[in-house]
Amino acid sequence: MGGGSRHIPGTPLPKIAAGPVGQQIHSIYKGRLGQFASNGEYSSQNLQAAMYEGRASGEEHVKLQVYSPPDLSRPTFEEAITHEFKDTHVGASFGPSWATHWIKLTLKVPAELQKKEHLELHWDADNEGLIWTEDGEPLQGLSGGGERIEWVLPDSFRDGKSHTFYIEMACNGMFGNGMGSSIQPPDPNRYFQLKVADIVAVNLEARALSVDFWIIGDAAREFPDNSWEEHQALQICNDIMDTFIKGHGTQESIIQCREIARKYIGHVDSSKVYESEKESLVYAIGHCHIDTCWLWPWAETKRKIARSWSNQCDLMDRYPEHRFTCSQAQQYKWLETLYPKLFDRVKSKIKEGSFQPVGGSWVEHDTNLPSGESLVRQFLYGQRYFESRFGERCKTFWIPDTFGYSAQLPQLCRLAGMGRFFTQKLSWNNINVFPHTTFNWVALDGSQVLCHMAPDDTYTASAHFGDVKRTVSQHKSLDQDNTGLLVFGKGDGGGGPTFEMLEKLRRCRGMSDNTGLLPRVKMGDSVEDYFARLEKKAANGTEFVTWYGELYLELHRGTYTTQANNKWNNRHSEIMLHDIEYLATMATIKDSSFKYPKKEIDDIWENVLLCQFHDCLPGSAIEVCYRDSDELYANLFKAGSQLLERALSVLGVGANASRRSPYTAINTLPWSRAEIKKIPHSRNEYAVVHGGPGVVSVEALSSTSKSTASIKEVEEGIFHLSNDHFKIEVKYGSITSLLDLTEDRELIPSGQKANQLVIFDDKPLNFQAWDVEVYHLRSREELRPSGKSRIMEQGPHRVSLVTPHKISEKSWIRTTISLSASIDSQPSYVEMSSEVEWQEAMKILKVEFPVDITNTEASYETQYGIIRRPTHYNTSWDMAKFEVCCHKWADLSEAGYGVSILNDSKYGFSTAGNMMRLSLLRAPKAPDAHADMGRHRVRYAIFPHAGPLDHRTVRTARNFNHPFRLIGSPSSQQQQHLPPAPSPSTSASTSKLLSSIRLTGSPALVLDAIKRGEDDRDVSRGDLPARDGRSVIVRVYESLGGKARGVLEVDLDGLGVKKVEKCNLLEDEGVVVEGEKEGGRWKVQLRAFEVATYRLWL
């Protein structure tokens, strides 16, 4: 044991305790944070009291004058400033709803504020506004209601002189004028009070400290309680509060507080915060979703675009890291037309790379209801606009708010040059949680796109701490990739990101770099940069999971039915455009001097595409939107009728054609067909129309025709209808027996009734116009006849029976069941047509078809294909599809037999077991209080078929929706309302021309569209470079789900086809197709549900 003395080192810990120190009560110190920056009872003592260094108001400094346009008009700047402006003041009210008021402001900054660091105008009238310079340049939008109420005053205003500018005030909030809530019908008499119109000197350090404290406080609230990062955040916040209190809220204490904040978040006052090379997981992109119409009309959307996008241009000047993305070519076109100066500003930002067009479609359209060709045109018109104005096409289909996604979208996206897809809407599912975030979405034909759904489950994130955190914590595909897009900015009603959001994200990034735990956020990249990284991972071996088929939204199922008239207009405009393009194309071939009406066709298509916006076509907009769309449709139907007449005239079958021969007809579908039609305006005369494509014969039927239909009343209220194919029993308006005579098969189960009208209570949990909930099925009520059935047509060519039903004291329906004589080559169906007076509230009307068929799946037509969905409720995923979307038909088949239900302009359907139901009408009361009220005409049919579902259903449904175009001779009174028929020689040559492009081979192949090439020199409008030569575009698809072969046969009356190319939807140069040039035959081979576009070079 060594000797010597031991040295005990000293310790800084005092020997004697100074006094008791208690453990912080975590919840109390965390609760204290709410006192520091709030506008509550402590605002005179907290940071709010230091936020502003001075304020000036009143007529001496802010002189206000107003011009109030009459009749809810929205005059331009140039028009408005020519009128007399009258004095007004803070406290004045402005209205009513949807009115516009132009405010002239004359500002004079007082001497005591001229030297202040930062001056703003604060303006809040609780409504939207747009600031204009005195010479008519739009500068920035104002949102009202305490949000985006500030405008940074130019330094030139500090000269002590008066400066004039204008505010265009819109009498609506960001979400319209709903009574009580935004999605209720608008209040027509809403007024808005001007609350604030002040010049304000802002303490920028205090404002910055408030954001510092906000984000660090979020860390204290949202980090795990057992993490040191959470504890440190709480201590930092309390230190800031203590320092502010000890310093009596002086500027020096605020600066000290910011130094304390930097211990946790670092230096965050510039975009340099993003310059570190540390790996980021969250990629933030600014966005402004503007519903093209919804709780406001199109006219207001046009102004929302200017308000929102001018805001973003301003923020880009102030925040170099800001990247903003926006979709919808229609909105860019509106800006280009109505706000050319602002459009030029946006265009310069696009060139710089800070403003980023995305989406590739004309609008953010519904994808369930439009036809396949409409989906093609959304991409064609959208991509062509973006390319023509900005020099680039979009690579990502951006559609975050649409109510489910068609199974063929991945294929169409790829054919339109987009391999990427972004949405988030499936996070709204109200039954099952969609299991993926980043995945490959596969179409019916096998085409795929790389899909990313925002993990934060929104496209309008507020850029909070929690939004950044959830972008990783809610990510469902972390096994493959741990990065996510954070899409932030005020949306739906527009607005976009605010300066507070950009400031918050800087602090989130600083926190990640300086303290950790929060996922690192990155600004400055584009959506395309993000997807490029995902594609690189896939190329390097990452296997993203796959999802096959439709992305069915388990919500908003009522949108398949709401606003029935609007849906009728959509389908019939699609049909009209098919005919216009086909006939106009053939007219240009017949007569090279005939100018293909490209501008007129474009105008019609753009309006149809506009009406397919995802709140217009689905039926979820306010009433004024449907008044607007009704007017637009009426105009385009009129314009379309004129285009058809012009084309028919050139073809020799129009109003100026020879009048020597009897009536005839045009078959604009690509196959021969036949139909018995009543001669218009005749008493009881019928004809069989058959042949085609092209000009077809119309043969008058005599009472001695071989094929007949009959009807008789066998007992009171019980009728038998029959033709060569079917024998039908109708009892009190419902079909109690449908016997297929050829197959000797009864189709209606014993004791059940088809064509049974039923009504259900329809009160969803939320969103009346949008939703129908599964529990509505519990309220089923059969409609019973309110009078006797009457025979309306007695044959021998057609028979019909009409039965009235009383729905309520105000509503009724008359349904006619019709059966035509069978035609040898044509399948028969039983047609129902109804006239409905509909004045109900929160009800849904359906018609039922129980059939003696067994299958666990039913088939539904979708764009360019078939969707098969369960008829059972085995799982919650199966049950969730209790109401689905179909196009022209739904089918339930078993081995050897099936039944198809055809419809004209109806989309909602369900099949449960063997019960098939077509939804006819709804009666929601919000956001349109009068949705669907009034008179309706409804058509549908039962089409039984021996054998499996095949081309017969596809073609018969198309025939049902696409009637022959009759052309008659005025030689008889019965035909005097028809256009005159062509001479025999003209008829023959025109018929040959109209059938000169044929598709033979597999009946599964459908020739869906014929049009001229977009950029043919004799067609081009000059938006993109013209191509030499003339071409015809032909769209073909495989309709049944199997590989199909055929031959494209072309005989253009002496005009040879030089070559045929298979190209994409955008009509780029394609791959030459193998064929026989001399024989005019080119091979077509498509995989299951493939869509193919061919260019025929003439």
GROMACS .gro file of N, CA, C and O in nm, residues 497-551:
model
  220
  497PRO      N    1  -4.961   2.797  -5.236
  497PRO     CA    2  -4.875   2.819  -5.119
  497PRO      C    3  -4.875   2.964  -5.073
  497PRO      O    4  -4.894   3.057  -5.152
  498THR      N    5  -4.851   2.981  -4.944
  498THR     CA    6  -4.835   3.114  -4.884
  498THR      C    7  -4.692   3.130  -4.838
  498THR      O    8  -4.617   3.032  -4.827
  499PHE      N    9  -4.655   3.254  -4.806
  499PHE     CA   10  -4.518   3.275  -4.758
  499PHE      C   11  -4.495   3.202  -4.627
  499PHE      O   12  -4.384   3.154  -4.598
  500GLU      N   13  -4.600   3.190  -4.542
  500GLU     CA   14  -4.582   3.117  -4.415
  500GLU      C   15  -4.545   2.971  -4.441
  500GLU      O   16  -4.463   2.914  -4.368
  501MET      N   17  -4.604   2.910  -4.544
  501MET     CA   18  -4.573   2.770  -4.574
  501MET      C   19  -4.427   2.755  -4.613
  501MET      O   20  -4.359   2.661  -4.569
  502LEU      N   21  -4.377   2.846  -4.695
  502LEU     CA   22  -4.238   2.839  -4.737
  502LEU      C   23  -4.144   2.863  -4.619
  502LEU      O   24  -4.039   2.798  -4.609
  503GLU      N   25  -4.183   2.952  -4.530
  503GLU     CA   26  -4.102   2.976  -4.411
  503GLU      C   27  -4.102   2.853  -4.320
  503GLU      O   28  -3.998   2.816  -4.264
  504LYS      N   29  -4.215   2.790  -4.306
  504LYS     CA   30  -4.222   2.670  -4.222
  504LYS      C   31  -4.133   2.559  -4.276
  504LYS      O   32  -4.064   2.489  -4.200
  505LEU      N   33  -4.135   2.541  -4.407
  505LEU     CA   34  -4.054   2.434  -4.465
  505LEU      C   35  -3.905   2.461  -4.449
  505LEU      O   36  -3.826   2.368  -4.428
  506ARG      N   37  -3.864   2.587  -4.456
  506ARG     CA   38  -3.723   2.618  -4.428
  506ARG      C   39  -3.686   2.573  -4.288
  506ARG      O   40  -3.578   2.516  -4.264
  507ARG      N   41  -3.773   2.596  -4.192
  507ARG     CA   42  -3.743   2.559  -4.054
  507ARG      C   43  -3.746   2.408  -4.033
  507ARG      O   44  -3.667   2.354  -3.956
  508CYS      N   45  -3.836   2.341  -4.105
  508CYS     CA   46  -3.837   2.195  -4.097
  508CYS      C   47  -3.706   2.138  -4.150
  508CYS      O   48  -3.649   2.044  -4.091
  509ARG      N   49  -3.656   2.195  -4.259
  509ARG     CA   50  -3.528   2.148  -4.312
  509ARG      C   51  -3.416   2.179  -4.214
  509ARG      O   52  -3.329   2.093  -4.188
  510GLY      N   53  -3.415   2.301  -4.159
  510GLY     CA   54  -3.311   2.335  -4.062
  510GLY      C   55  -3.314   2.243  -3.942
  510GLY      O   56  -3.209   2.203  -3.890
  511MET      N   57  -3.432   2.209  -3.895
  511MET     CA   58  -3.444   2.119  -3.782
  511MET      C   59  -3.386   1.982  -3.813
  511MET      O   60  -3.315   1.922  -3.732
  512SER      N   61  -3.416   1.930  -3.933
  512SER     CA   62  -3.364   1.799  -3.971
  512SER      C   63  -3.212   1.800  -3.976
  512SER      O   64  -3.146   1.704  -3.929
  513ASP      N   65  -3.153   1.905  -4.030
  513ASP     CA   66  -3.007   1.912  -4.041
  513ASP      C   67  -2.941   1.939  -3.907
  513ASP      O   68  -2.831   1.889  -3.879
  514ASN      N   69  -3.006   2.018  -3.822
  514ASN     CA   70  -2.943   2.065  -3.699
  514ASN      C   71  -2.971   1.975  -3.581
  514ASN      O   72  -2.886   1.958  -3.494
  515THR      N   73  -3.090   1.917  -3.575
  515THR     CA   74  -3.130   1.835  -3.459
  515THR      C   75  -3.157   1.692  -3.498
  515THR      O   76  -3.115   1.599  -3.429
  516GLY      N   77  -3.229   1.671  -3.609
  516GLY     CA   78  -3.258   1.535  -3.653
  516GLY      C   79  -3.400   1.494  -3.620
  516GLY      O   80  -3.484   1.573  -3.576
  517LEU      N   81  -3.427   1.368  -3.641
  517LEU     CA   82  -3.551   1.296  -3.615
  517LEU      C   83  -3.661   1.329  -3.717
  517LEU      O   84  -3.729   1.239  -3.765
  518LEU      N   85  -3.680   1.455  -3.751
  518LEU     CA   86  -3.778   1.490  -3.853
  518LEU      C   87  -3.723   1.454  -3.990
  518LEU      O   88  -3.608   1.488  -4.022
  519PRO      N   89  -3.802   1.386  -4.076
  519PRO     CA   90  -3.752   1.356  -4.211
  519PRO      C   91  -3.709   1.483  -4.283
  519PRO      O   92  -3.774   1.587  -4.271
  520ARG      N   93  -3.600   1.473  -4.355
  520ARG     CA   94  -3.544   1.592  -4.422
  520ARG      C   95  -3.625   1.626  -4.545
  520ARG      O   96  -3.652   1.543  -4.630
  521VAL      N   97  -3.667   1.753  -4.554
  521VAL     CA   98  -3.746   1.800  -4.667
  521VAL      C   99  -3.657   1.877  -4.764
  521VAL      O  100  -3.564   1.947  -4.722
  522LYS      N  101  -3.686   1.862  -4.890
  522LYS     CA  102  -3.609   1.930  -4.993
  522LYS      C  103  -3.703   2.013  -5.079
  522LYS      O  104  -3.812   1.970  -5.116
  523MET      N  105  -3.659   2.135  -5.107
  523MET     CA  106  -3.730   2.223  -5.202
  523MET      C  107  -3.639   2.248  -5.321
  523MET      O  108  -3.516   2.239  -5.311
  524GLY      N  109  -3.701   2.283  -5.432
  524GLY     CA  110  -3.623   2.319  -5.550
  524GLY      C  111  -3.627   2.218  -5.661
  524GLY      O  112  -3.582   2.247  -5.773
  525ASP      N  113  -3.680   2.098  -5.634
  525ASP     CA  114  -3.693   1.997  -5.739
  525ASP      C  115  -3.834   2.001  -5.798
  525ASP      O  116  -3.926   2.060  -5.741
  526SER      N  117  -3.850   1.936  -5.910
  526SER     CA  118  -3.979   1.928  -5.975
  526SER      C  119  -4.043   1.792  -5.951
  526SER      O  120  -3.979   1.698  -5.903
  527VAL      N  121  -4.170   1.782  -5.987
  527VAL     CA  122  -4.238   1.652  -5.984
  527VAL      C  123  -4.165   1.554  -6.074
  527VAL      O  124  -4.147   1.436  -6.039
  528GLU      N  125  -4.119   1.601  -6.189
  528GLU     CA  126  -4.049   1.512  -6.282
  528GLU      C  127  -3.917   1.464  -6.223
  528GLU      O  128  -3.876   1.350  -6.244
  529ASP      N  129  -3.848   1.552  -6.148
  529ASP     CA  130  -3.724   1.509  -6.080
  529ASP      C  131  -3.754   1.396  -5.984
  529ASP      O  132  -3.678   1.299  -5.974
  530TYR      N  133  -3.865   1.408  -5.911
  530TYR     CA  134  -3.899   1.306  -5.814
  530TYR      C  135  -3.926   1.172  -5.881
  530TYR      O  136  -3.872   1.068  -5.842
  531PHE      N  137  -4.008   1.174  -5.985
  531PHE     CA  138  -4.039   1.048  -6.054
  531PHE      C  139  -3.915   0.992  -6.124
  531PHE      O  140  -3.900   0.869  -6.134
  532ALA      N  141  -3.827   1.078  -6.171
  532ALA     CA  142  -3.705   1.029  -6.236
  532ALA      C  143  -3.622   0.948  -6.138
  532ALA      O  144  -3.560   0.847  -6.176
  533ARG      N  145  -3.619   0.990  -6.012
  533ARG     CA  146  -3.545   0.913  -5.911
  533ARG      C  147  -3.609   0.776  -5.889
  533ARG      O  148  -3.539   0.675  -5.875
  534LEU      N  149  -3.743   0.773  -5.886
  534LEU     CA  150  -3.811   0.645  -5.871
  534LEU      C  151  -3.783   0.554  -5.990
  534LEU      O  152  -3.759   0.433  -5.974
  535GLU      N  153  -3.786   0.611  -6.110
  535GLU     CA  154  -3.759   0.531  -6.229
  535GLU      C  155  -3.617   0.479  -6.229
  535GLU      O  156  -3.591   0.365  -6.273
  536LYS      N  157  -3.524   0.558  -6.178
  536LYS     CA  158  -3.385   0.512  -6.170
  536LYS      C  159  -3.374   0.394  -6.073
  536LYS      O  160  -3.301   0.297  -6.100
  537LYS      N  161  -3.446   0.402  -5.962
  537LYS     CA  162  -3.444   0.290  -5.869
  537LYS      C  163  -3.499   0.163  -5.935
  537LYS      O  164  -3.444   0.053  -5.917
  538ALA      N  165  -3.608   0.181  -6.011
  538ALA     CA  166  -3.667   0.065  -6.079
  538ALA      C  167  -3.568   0.007  -6.179
  538ALA      O  168  -3.553  -0.116  -6.192
  539ALA      N  169  -3.497   0.095  -6.250
  539ALA     CA  170  -3.399   0.049  -6.348
  539ALA      C  171  -3.284  -0.025  -6.281
  539ALA      O  172  -3.221  -0.112  -6.342
  540ASN      N  173  -3.257   0.011  -6.156
  540ASN     CA  174  -3.147  -0.052  -6.084
  540ASN      C  175  -3.191  -0.173  -6.003
  540ASN      O  176  -3.116  -0.222  -5.919
  541GLY      N  177  -3.315  -0.218  -6.025
  541GLY     CA  178  -3.356  -0.345  -5.965
  541GLY      C  179  -3.465  -0.339  -5.862
  541GLY      O  180  -3.514  -0.444  -5.818
  542THR      N  181  -3.509  -0.221  -5.819
  542THR     CA  182  -3.619  -0.214  -5.722
  542THR      C  183  -3.747  -0.261  -5.789
  542THR      O  184  -3.783  -0.213  -5.896
  543GLU      N  185  -3.814  -0.354  -5.726
  543GLU     CA  186  -3.939  -0.408  -5.779
  543GLU      C  187  -4.056  -0.346  -5.704
  543GLU      O  188  -4.089  -0.388  -5.592
  544PHE      N  189  -4.117  -0.247  -5.766
  544PHE     CA  190  -4.235  -0.187  -5.706
  544PHE      C  191  -4.353  -0.282  -5.721
  544PHE      O  192  -4.365  -0.352  -5.822
  545VAL      N  193  -4.439  -0.284  -5.621
  545VAL     CA  194  -4.555  -0.372  -5.626
  545VAL      C  195  -4.648  -0.327  -5.739
  545VAL      O  196  -4.639  -0.214  -5.788
  546THR      N  197  -4.738  -0.415  -5.779
  546THR     CA  198  -4.829  -0.384  -5.890
  546THR      C  199  -4.973  -0.385  -5.842
  546THR      O  200  -5.011  -0.459  -5.751
  547TRP      N  201  -5.053  -0.302  -5.907
  547TRP     CA  202  -5.199  -0.302  -5.888
  547TRP      C  203  -5.261  -0.311  -6.026
  547TRP      O  204  -5.238  -0.227  -6.111
  548TYR      N  205  -5.341  -0.416  -6.047
  548TYR     CA  206  -5.403  -0.439  -6.177
  548TYR      C  207  -5.547  -0.387  -6.176
  548TYR      O  208  -5.622  -0.410  -6.082
  549GLY      N  209  -5.583  -0.322  -6.285
  549GLY     CA  210  -5.722  -0.283  -6.303
  549GLY      C  211  -5.755  -0.148  -6.243
  549GLY      O  212  -5.667  -0.068  -6.208
  550GLU      N  213  -5.884  -0.122  -6.230
  550GLU     CA  214  -5.930   0.009  -6.189
  550GLU      C  215  -5.884   0.045  -6.047
  550GLU      O  216  -5.864  -0.043  -5.962
  551LEU      N  217  -5.868   0.172  -6.023
  551LEU     CA  218  -5.849   0.224  -5.889
  551LEU      C  219  -5.985   0.276  -5.845
  551LEU      O  220  -6.022   0.391  -5.868
   0.00000   0.00000   0.00000
